[in-house]
XYZ file of C-alpha atoms in Angstrom:
526
model
C 88.433 -54.435 9.271
C 87.503 -50.294 8.867
C 90.989 -48.609 8.032
C 91.249 -45.490 7.589
C 94.391 -43.932 5.155
C 96.071 -40.318 6.199
C 98.311 -38.901 3.483
C 99.565 -36.337 4.585
C 102.426 -33.303 3.586
C 105.461 -33.580 6.659
C 107.749 -31.382 7.094
C 111.066 -32.413 7.566
C 112.360 -31.655 11.866
C 109.254 -30.319 12.524
C 108.294 -33.070 15.270
C 105.427 -31.026 16.480
C 103.902 -29.964 13.449
C 103.789 -33.238 12.316
C 102.628 -34.908 15.354
C 100.132 -32.270 15.102
C 98.550 -33.284 11.927
C 98.971 -37.234 12.871
C 96.553 -36.455 16.004
C 94.026 -34.073 13.717
C 94.083 -37.630 11.754
C 93.263 -39.523 14.476
C 90.604 -37.807 15.418
C 88.741 -37.777 12.186
C 89.221 -41.468 12.389
C 87.812 -42.127 15.426
C 84.849 -40.233 14.465
C 84.423 -42.085 11.195
C 84.647 -44.864 13.685
C 87.431 -46.595 12.145
C 89.563 -49.639 13.923
C 92.903 -48.729 12.851
C 94.369 -45.362 10.629
C 98.167 -45.466 9.095
C 100.339 -43.597 7.922
C 103.704 -43.111 6.301
C 106.891 -43.983 6.764
C 109.141 -41.317 9.065
C 105.971 -39.416 9.343
C 106.908 -37.766 12.594
C 110.289 -37.157 11.449
C 109.382 -36.055 7.318
C 112.333 -37.531 4.549
C 114.735 -37.752 4.173
C 116.479 -36.275 6.990
C 119.802 -37.120 6.487
C 121.891 -36.063 9.034
C 119.077 -35.724 11.810
C 118.609 -39.103 12.234
C 121.476 -39.197 13.883
C 121.247 -37.023 16.460
C 119.737 -38.724 19.632
C 118.469 -35.436 21.068
C 116.308 -35.186 17.324
C 115.431 -39.246 17.829
C 114.208 -38.641 21.250
C 111.900 -35.536 20.363
C 110.227 -38.223 17.769
C 110.241 -41.160 20.449
C 108.007 -38.345 22.855
C 105.841 -36.942 19.993
C 104.836 -40.315 19.857
C 103.712 -41.006 23.324
C 101.230 -38.552 23.210
C 100.268 -39.628 19.578
C 99.544 -42.722 21.430
C 97.695 -41.122 24.583
C 94.652 -40.568 21.357
C 94.737 -43.987 20.224
C 91.583 -44.535 22.969
C 89.762 -47.177 21.183
C 91.285 -46.749 17.208
C 94.366 -48.715 16.381
C 97.792 -46.639 14.608
C 100.502 -47.690 12.928
C 102.541 -44.675 12.600
C 106.112 -44.505 10.732
C 108.962 -42.950 12.352
C 113.258 -43.356 13.089
C 114.269 -45.211 16.148
C 117.493 -45.289 17.547
C 118.137 -49.030 18.783
C 121.670 -50.283 19.741
C 122.517 -51.264 15.880
C 122.030 -47.657 14.315
C 119.292 -45.851 13.655
C 115.968 -47.747 11.636
C 113.356 -46.374 10.001
C 110.099 -48.109 11.873
C 106.439 -48.330 11.742
C 104.927 -47.890 15.640
C 102.165 -49.641 16.573
C 99.668 -48.593 18.454
C 96.247 -50.323 20.274
C 95.043 -49.504 23.660
C 96.803 -46.197 23.524
C 100.471 -48.313 24.169
C 103.040 -48.707 22.147
C 102.941 -52.177 21.308
C 105.947 -52.487 18.956
C 107.963 -50.871 15.933
C 108.126 -52.733 12.853
C 111.668 -52.114 11.240
C 112.388 -51.427 7.642
C 114.725 -54.601 6.402
C 115.843 -53.334 3.014
C 118.032 -49.569 2.479
C 117.691 -49.008 -1.221
C 117.950 -45.331 -1.401
C 120.808 -43.663 -1.311
C 119.268 -40.511 0.848
C 118.616 -43.350 3.083
C 122.063 -45.151 2.979
C 124.614 -43.953 5.680
C 122.047 -42.503 8.084
C 119.709 -45.672 8.422
C 120.567 -49.151 8.986
C 118.594 -52.246 8.155
C 115.860 -54.234 10.587
C 114.531 -57.446 10.549
C 111.537 -56.421 8.116
C 107.991 -57.369 7.910
C 106.073 -58.462 11.332
C 102.637 -60.066 12.138
C 100.003 -58.745 13.937
C 96.595 -59.567 15.312
C 94.656 -55.460 15.036
C 91.079 -55.749 16.190
C 91.385 -59.381 15.735
C 92.222 -58.951 11.894
C 95.232 -60.467 10.948
C 98.067 -58.020 9.300
C 101.585 -58.250 8.041
C 102.777 -54.463 8.471
C 105.703 -53.502 5.795
C 108.187 -50.842 6.065
C 109.254 -49.036 2.745
C 110.805 -51.144 -0.025
C 110.451 -54.892 1.662
C 107.247 -54.141 -0.291
C 109.019 -55.279 -3.418
C 110.662 -58.129 -1.753
C 108.475 -59.889 0.691
C 106.890 -62.572 -0.543
C 104.679 -66.143 1.074
C 102.983 -64.519 3.865
C 101.215 -66.275 6.198
C 97.676 -68.131 5.046
C 95.950 -66.273 7.871
C 96.704 -62.932 6.960
C 94.172 -60.928 5.838
C 95.737 -57.701 4.807
C 99.056 -56.279 3.896
C 99.677 -53.040 5.475
C 102.367 -50.884 3.591
C 103.910 -47.837 4.783
C 106.194 -45.458 2.385
C 107.559 -42.262 1.491
C 108.327 -43.223 -2.096
C 109.143 -40.479 -3.805
C 107.857 -39.665 -7.342
C 109.311 -40.287 -11.026
C 108.053 -39.838 -14.254
C 106.719 -43.600 -15.071
C 106.535 -44.821 -10.836
C 103.340 -45.137 -11.188
C 102.252 -47.234 -12.814
C 105.024 -50.265 -12.180
C 103.996 -49.694 -8.250
C 100.827 -50.212 -9.184
C 101.598 -53.211 -11.237
C 103.986 -54.830 -8.146
C 101.019 -54.155 -5.593
C 98.229 -55.514 -7.796
C 100.894 -59.312 -8.435
C 101.266 -58.949 -4.767
C 97.744 -58.957 -3.541
C 96.664 -61.048 -6.515
C 99.178 -63.600 -5.683
C 98.852 -63.931 -2.179
C 95.184 -63.583 -2.398
C 94.820 -60.461 0.572
C 94.049 -57.339 0.629
C 96.899 -55.044 -0.001
C 96.706 -51.380 1.243
C 99.732 -48.474 1.015
C 99.947 -45.087 2.341
C 102.368 -43.064 0.747
C 103.531 -39.428 1.287
C 102.821 -36.376 -0.098
C 104.593 -33.170 -0.524
C 108.221 -31.593 -1.869
C 111.041 -32.215 0.233
C 113.398 -29.668 -1.100
C 114.759 -31.474 -4.468
C 112.338 -34.726 -4.198
C 108.960 -34.836 -4.061
C 106.461 -37.195 -2.755
C 103.126 -37.607 -5.465
C 101.206 -39.427 -2.303
C 98.200 -41.884 -4.634
C 97.752 -44.147 -1.930
C 95.786 -46.816 -2.752
C 94.409 -50.310 -1.625
C 93.517 -53.721 -3.436
C 91.607 -56.471 -2.589
C 92.468 -60.100 -2.341
C 91.760 -60.768 -5.633
C 94.623 -57.674 -7.472
C 91.910 -55.271 -8.130
C 92.261 -51.868 -6.719
C 89.316 -50.235 -5.225
C 90.604 -47.343 -3.599
C 92.816 -44.791 -5.281
C 94.046 -41.310 -3.565
C 94.586 -38.177 -4.580
C 98.472 -37.238 -6.154
C 99.873 -34.190 -5.152
C 97.395 -33.157 -2.170
C 96.702 -33.991 0.741
C 93.657 -36.972 1.134
C 91.989 -38.993 3.817
C 89.621 -41.875 3.188
C 88.736 -45.385 4.288
C 89.145 -48.764 3.615
C 86.144 -51.371 4.735
C 88.200 -54.309 4.258
C 84.752 -56.331 4.573
C 82.328 -54.205 1.920
C 82.803 -55.181 -2.056
C 84.110 -51.700 -3.898
C 83.696 -51.196 -7.552
C 87.233 -52.055 -8.719
C 88.925 -47.869 -9.649
C 90.917 -47.563 -13.475
C 94.797 -48.481 -12.561
C 96.417 -45.157 -13.226
C 98.342 -44.950 -16.309
C 101.913 -42.467 -16.629
C 101.492 -42.775 -19.754
C 98.351 -41.483 -20.815
C 98.849 -38.378 -17.731
C 102.759 -38.070 -18.316
C 103.370 -34.757 -18.464
C 100.018 -33.855 -16.282
C 101.915 -35.771 -14.011
C 105.375 -33.759 -15.045
C 103.440 -30.621 -14.009
C 101.669 -31.101 -10.815
C 104.859 -32.485 -9.245
C 106.865 -29.222 -10.528
C 104.330 -27.340 -9.293
C 103.285 -29.362 -5.732
C 107.739 -29.173 -5.422
C 107.956 -25.481 -6.102
C 105.622 -24.897 -3.844
C 105.986 -27.127 -0.866
C 110.032 -25.159 -1.107
C 108.805 -21.751 -0.995
C 105.971 -22.965 2.166
C 107.764 -25.097 4.317
C 111.663 -23.058 4.136
C 109.342 -19.392 4.865
C 109.117 -17.947 1.387
C 106.790 -16.230 0.019
C 107.976 -14.793 -3.824
C 109.864 -15.691 -6.951
C 111.157 -13.986 -9.270
C 112.407 -15.226 -12.907
C 114.579 -13.716 -15.715
C 112.060 -14.492 -18.868
C 113.768 -13.554 -22.371
C 111.271 -14.600 -24.943
C 112.630 -18.396 -24.724
C 110.941 -22.037 -24.051
C 112.446 -22.300 -20.329
C 111.396 -18.905 -18.649
C 108.109 -19.078 -20.065
C 107.391 -22.546 -18.518
C 109.464 -21.639 -15.379
C 107.484 -18.595 -15.367
C 103.443 -20.570 -15.810
C 104.342 -23.581 -12.934
C 106.068 -19.863 -10.797
C 102.542 -18.641 -11.100
C 100.214 -21.707 -11.135
C 102.263 -23.307 -7.890
C 102.509 -19.477 -5.965
C 100.283 -17.513 -7.765
C 100.466 -14.491 -10.366
C 100.291 -12.158 -7.347
C 103.418 -13.328 -5.932
C 105.644 -13.983 -9.515
C 107.999 -11.199 -10.847
C 109.706 -11.304 -13.860
C 112.454 -8.882 -15.021
C 113.097 -8.470 -18.832
C 116.911 -7.753 -19.675
C 117.571 -7.530 -23.561
C 120.879 -7.406 -24.607
C 122.269 -5.604 -27.813
C 121.466 -9.326 -29.513
C 118.320 -9.577 -28.047
C 115.454 -9.639 -31.016
C 111.904 -7.429 -30.783
C 110.374 -10.694 -30.976
C 111.918 -12.575 -28.262
C 110.975 -8.868 -26.163
C 107.857 -9.631 -26.957
C 106.917 -13.061 -26.962
C 108.856 -12.498 -23.133
C 105.943 -9.301 -22.487
C 103.100 -11.410 -23.828
C 103.989 -13.904 -21.205
C 103.832 -11.881 -18.769
C 100.741 -10.638 -19.323
C 98.848 -13.569 -20.422
C 100.113 -14.724 -16.578
C 98.823 -11.491 -15.123
C 102.361 -11.407 -13.451
C 103.629 -7.893 -12.315
C 107.263 -7.426 -14.783
C 110.013 -4.867 -15.758
C 111.897 -4.009 -18.932
C 115.470 -3.319 -18.127
C 117.845 -3.279 -21.222
C 121.492 -4.129 -20.347
C 123.298 -2.973 -23.467
C 125.009 -0.291 -21.485
C 126.239 -2.270 -18.299
C 127.125 -4.651 -20.794
C 129.464 -1.880 -23.408
C 130.273 -0.695 -20.094
C 131.466 -4.234 -18.946
C 133.291 -4.878 -22.424
C 135.124 -1.131 -22.414
C 136.023 -1.755 -18.721
C 138.149 -5.131 -19.531
C 139.580 -3.924 -23.209
C 142.995 -3.259 -21.012
C 143.320 -7.070 -20.689
C 140.450 -8.280 -23.555
C 141.036 -5.898 -25.985
C 141.817 -6.974 -29.693
C 141.187 -10.342 -29.288
C 137.668 -11.414 -31.337
C 134.211 -11.918 -29.601
C 133.844 -15.427 -28.455
C 132.202 -17.421 -25.293
C 133.702 -14.548 -22.730
C 130.965 -11.971 -24.395
C 128.365 -14.166 -24.046
C 128.866 -15.158 -20.204
C 129.133 -11.329 -19.723
C 125.694 -11.041 -20.902
C 124.314 -14.116 -18.657
C 126.585 -12.646 -15.936
C 124.610 -8.636 -16.173
C 121.318 -10.387 -15.780
C 121.728 -12.148 -12.857
C 123.461 -9.700 -11.177
C 120.409 -7.588 -11.637
C 117.933 -10.823 -10.265
C 119.516 -11.472 -7.259
C 119.561 -7.283 -6.417
C 115.712 -7.689 -7.136
C 115.890 -11.103 -4.743
C 117.935 -9.238 -2.320
C 116.382 -5.837 -2.280
C 112.067 -7.391 -2.575
C 112.702 -10.924 -0.893
C 111.575 -12.584 -4.575
C 113.732 -15.297 -4.609
C 115.465 -16.187 -8.130
C 113.976 -19.478 -10.117
C 116.899 -20.937 -12.119
C 114.932 -22.041 -15.650
C 117.522 -24.541 -16.985
C 116.189 -27.521 -18.320
C 118.152 -31.398 -17.718
C 119.807 -31.544 -21.659
C 121.590 -28.146 -21.044
C 122.738 -28.873 -18.144
C 123.688 -32.221 -19.636
C 125.638 -30.973 -21.863
C 127.590 -27.669 -20.119
C 125.246 -25.540 -22.263
C 125.074 -22.964 -19.649
C 127.233 -20.161 -17.662
C 128.950 -20.608 -14.264
C 127.404 -17.762 -12.343
C 124.779 -16.924 -15.385
C 122.035 -19.150 -16.042
C 123.140 -21.442 -13.543
C 122.000 -19.387 -10.807
C 118.670 -19.700 -8.122
C 117.499 -21.089 -5.320
C 115.931 -23.291 -6.924
C 115.365 -25.160 -10.160
C 111.744 -26.886 -11.337
C 112.011 -28.202 -14.541
C 116.248 -28.922 -14.562
C 115.714 -32.531 -14.531
C 113.285 -32.232 -17.598
C 114.763 -32.747 -20.836
C 114.590 -29.753 -23.368
C 111.961 -31.868 -25.940
C 110.147 -32.227 -22.546
C 109.743 -28.360 -21.869
C 107.835 -28.084 -24.964
C 105.587 -30.970 -24.228
C 104.680 -29.023 -20.421
C 104.366 -25.694 -22.560
C 101.732 -27.328 -24.904
C 100.109 -28.818 -21.454
C 100.224 -25.677 -19.946
C 98.792 -23.410 -23.090
C 95.746 -26.654 -23.324
C 94.452 -26.999 -20.108
C 95.195 -22.643 -19.327
C 94.155 -21.125 -22.273
C 96.947 -20.622 -24.251
C 99.490 -18.126 -21.653
C 102.100 -19.205 -23.731
C 102.574 -17.174 -27.097
C 103.154 -19.909 -30.277
C 106.197 -18.158 -31.668
C 108.058 -19.180 -28.824
C 106.697 -22.538 -29.723
C 107.848 -22.113 -33.069
C 111.113 -20.566 -32.873
C 114.384 -21.780 -33.004
C 115.844 -22.217 -30.170
C 118.671 -19.618 -29.363
C 119.869 -17.773 -26.495
C 120.672 -14.680 -28.080
C 124.466 -13.974 -26.770
C 125.387 -12.934 -29.876
C 124.313 -11.847 -33.896
C 122.295 -14.862 -34.960
C 123.445 -16.909 -32.843
C 121.026 -20.851 -32.941
C 121.880 -24.192 -31.135
C 121.989 -25.979 -33.572
C 125.028 -23.684 -34.627
C 126.613 -26.568 -31.933
C 124.568 -29.071 -31.503
C 122.072 -31.307 -33.540
C 118.048 -30.865 -33.028
C 116.983 -31.625 -29.267
C 115.095 -34.495 -30.535
C 118.098 -36.182 -30.949
C 120.277 -34.701 -28.323
C 117.866 -35.732 -26.041
C 117.380 -39.392 -27.581
C 120.984 -39.742 -26.561
C 120.665 -38.099 -23.372
C 118.151 -40.466 -22.425
C 120.160 -43.621 -23.066
C 123.025 -42.363 -21.754
C 121.628 -40.830 -18.283
C 118.748 -43.233 -18.094
C 119.538 -46.280 -18.920
C 123.101 -46.481 -18.380
C 124.351 -47.498 -21.751
C 127.564 -46.945 -23.143
C 128.292 -45.446 -26.589
C 129.178 -47.952 -28.690
C 124.798 -49.661 -27.684
C 123.983 -45.473 -28.653
C 125.778 -45.920 -32.096
C 124.312 -49.571 -32.441
C 121.291 -48.797 -32.023
C 121.000 -46.212 -35.479
C 122.794 -42.652 -34.086
C 125.896 -40.857 -35.614
C 128.977 -41.920 -33.760
C 130.140 -38.436 -34.596
C 127.544 -36.675 -32.357
C 127.329 -39.472 -29.874
C 131.232 -39.062 -28.891
C 130.879 -35.184 -29.261
C 127.701 -35.485 -26.108
C 129.828 -37.984 -24.366
C 133.053 -35.880 -24.602
C 130.392 -31.905 -23.249
C 129.089 -34.367 -20.224
C 132.263 -35.599 -18.866
C 133.885 -32.211 -19.314
C 131.089 -30.009 -17.771
C 131.081 -32.107 -14.283
C 132.048 -28.807 -12.600
C 129.111 -26.797 -13.907
C 126.416 -29.310 -11.880
C 129.044 -29.010 -8.830
C 128.113 -25.496 -8.400
C 124.200 -26.311 -9.249
C 120.902 -25.032 -7.186
C 119.171 -27.859 -5.962
C 116.958 -29.275 -9.122
C 113.674 -30.494 -8.821
C 114.213 -34.660 -9.127
C 111.477 -36.243 -11.481
C 113.208 -38.916 -13.117
C 114.328 -42.092 -11.611
C 118.348 -41.098 -12.698
C 117.525 -37.487 -11.525
C 120.165 -34.768 -13.323
C 122.810 -33.985 -10.039
C 126.254 -34.983 -10.222
C 126.082 -37.773 -7.768
C 123.772 -39.438 -10.695
C 125.204 -38.131 -13.941
C 128.793 -39.388 -13.664
C 127.656 -42.721 -12.538
C 125.671 -43.300 -15.155
C 127.649 -42.029 -18.148
C 130.812 -43.544 -16.411
C 129.212 -46.889 -16.234
C 131.920 -49.207 -18.021
C 135.200 -47.079 -17.319
C 135.339 -44.401 -20.623
């Protein structure tokens, strides 16, 4: 049997647009004489659809579109993912179409993703089907990791998925597929969604395994793709993707894909960023230039009385190397005017975080003015380390419409910067990579005045957030107890800031955000 795998980029709620893509792929599959064409989980609705999954009118639109899709399936079978309303609630289903008729719906049994809980209900799970004389089992979503011991007559396992990208997940995904195909002795075909959906990004990377557990077809990551898997043909095995060797490359591509689709699907075209001469804003500017095109990115450089000449020059070099438009707007006069205006309130007090935060908030006022006047959408230039610790200013550097790097640790920002320089001819000056991190909000300020080196901070944060370790476990692993307690305290005190953050592109399994960070750091009730 020839199975066409259509890896497409869907838009949440755009049923007509999604159906049009599906019909185009069906026609393409027919032209290539495929017997079956398969589409990802919730292809018609886009995912995560959240409250749309509770709206009867929306679900009816999906079913009406499915009827139109079925009418195009003359001479070919199709499996299409969509939400279906049942007596128990909405399920995530795979619709099996043959001879221009919807024969049945195969529902997902295990609802494991938080974004689906409360919106979808479990169904009975995988089912067998004979398609063009070929015995298959159809599985939806994460049921693939739980279903075993299929009937011996089954020749091919077909899995439709909507698996989001997360650092380190791809190797796990293909290890699971390889083991299942080998143990069951059956072909395994998996189709995944691709593209960004606000704070999520789907990597695609659909593929097929033969009955020996060998990967024989691997599709593109972070791009639409269309390929044919022939169950009868002998194909040469290809290398299983390794997230270890290409980790930073995948992170960069995921960030570009997520940012590009956030803009495209929301009708935005242009982005602005505040360039400080530091590592974070340089990386965000480079990602934006790559994702949107340099002609659609604009930077403001806003030196304060405490900004060094070197930082201004570094920021200028980044903009020029990337080919993006920029303006230098000193904020010294504005800053002094605000401080002078506040003298009746704060006059006579010592310089502290108040004056530091005033500078950051002034910059946000200017960037938002640029957005309002010219439709350059403001990008947030944060990182996961500073967000977790609250090392940021509310209504200042926490502002923006979207944060493409807010789920990357500070040390990962340096990794991405080096990758960008290696691949794109060094747009980020070495002086930015070499300088000690500083927000330059007061004379001689350095991040190390408050924190240990970021290599230490990030190692502790990773254990707390990603691995959910107790403080005692981290100290027993060799970290200084005072440092661990300090970091834990900063995380717990700054939850209010994370509640007021823009959407953060989720690039790890335990992503930044109030709904994930607190339960993990509070795992043992402290």
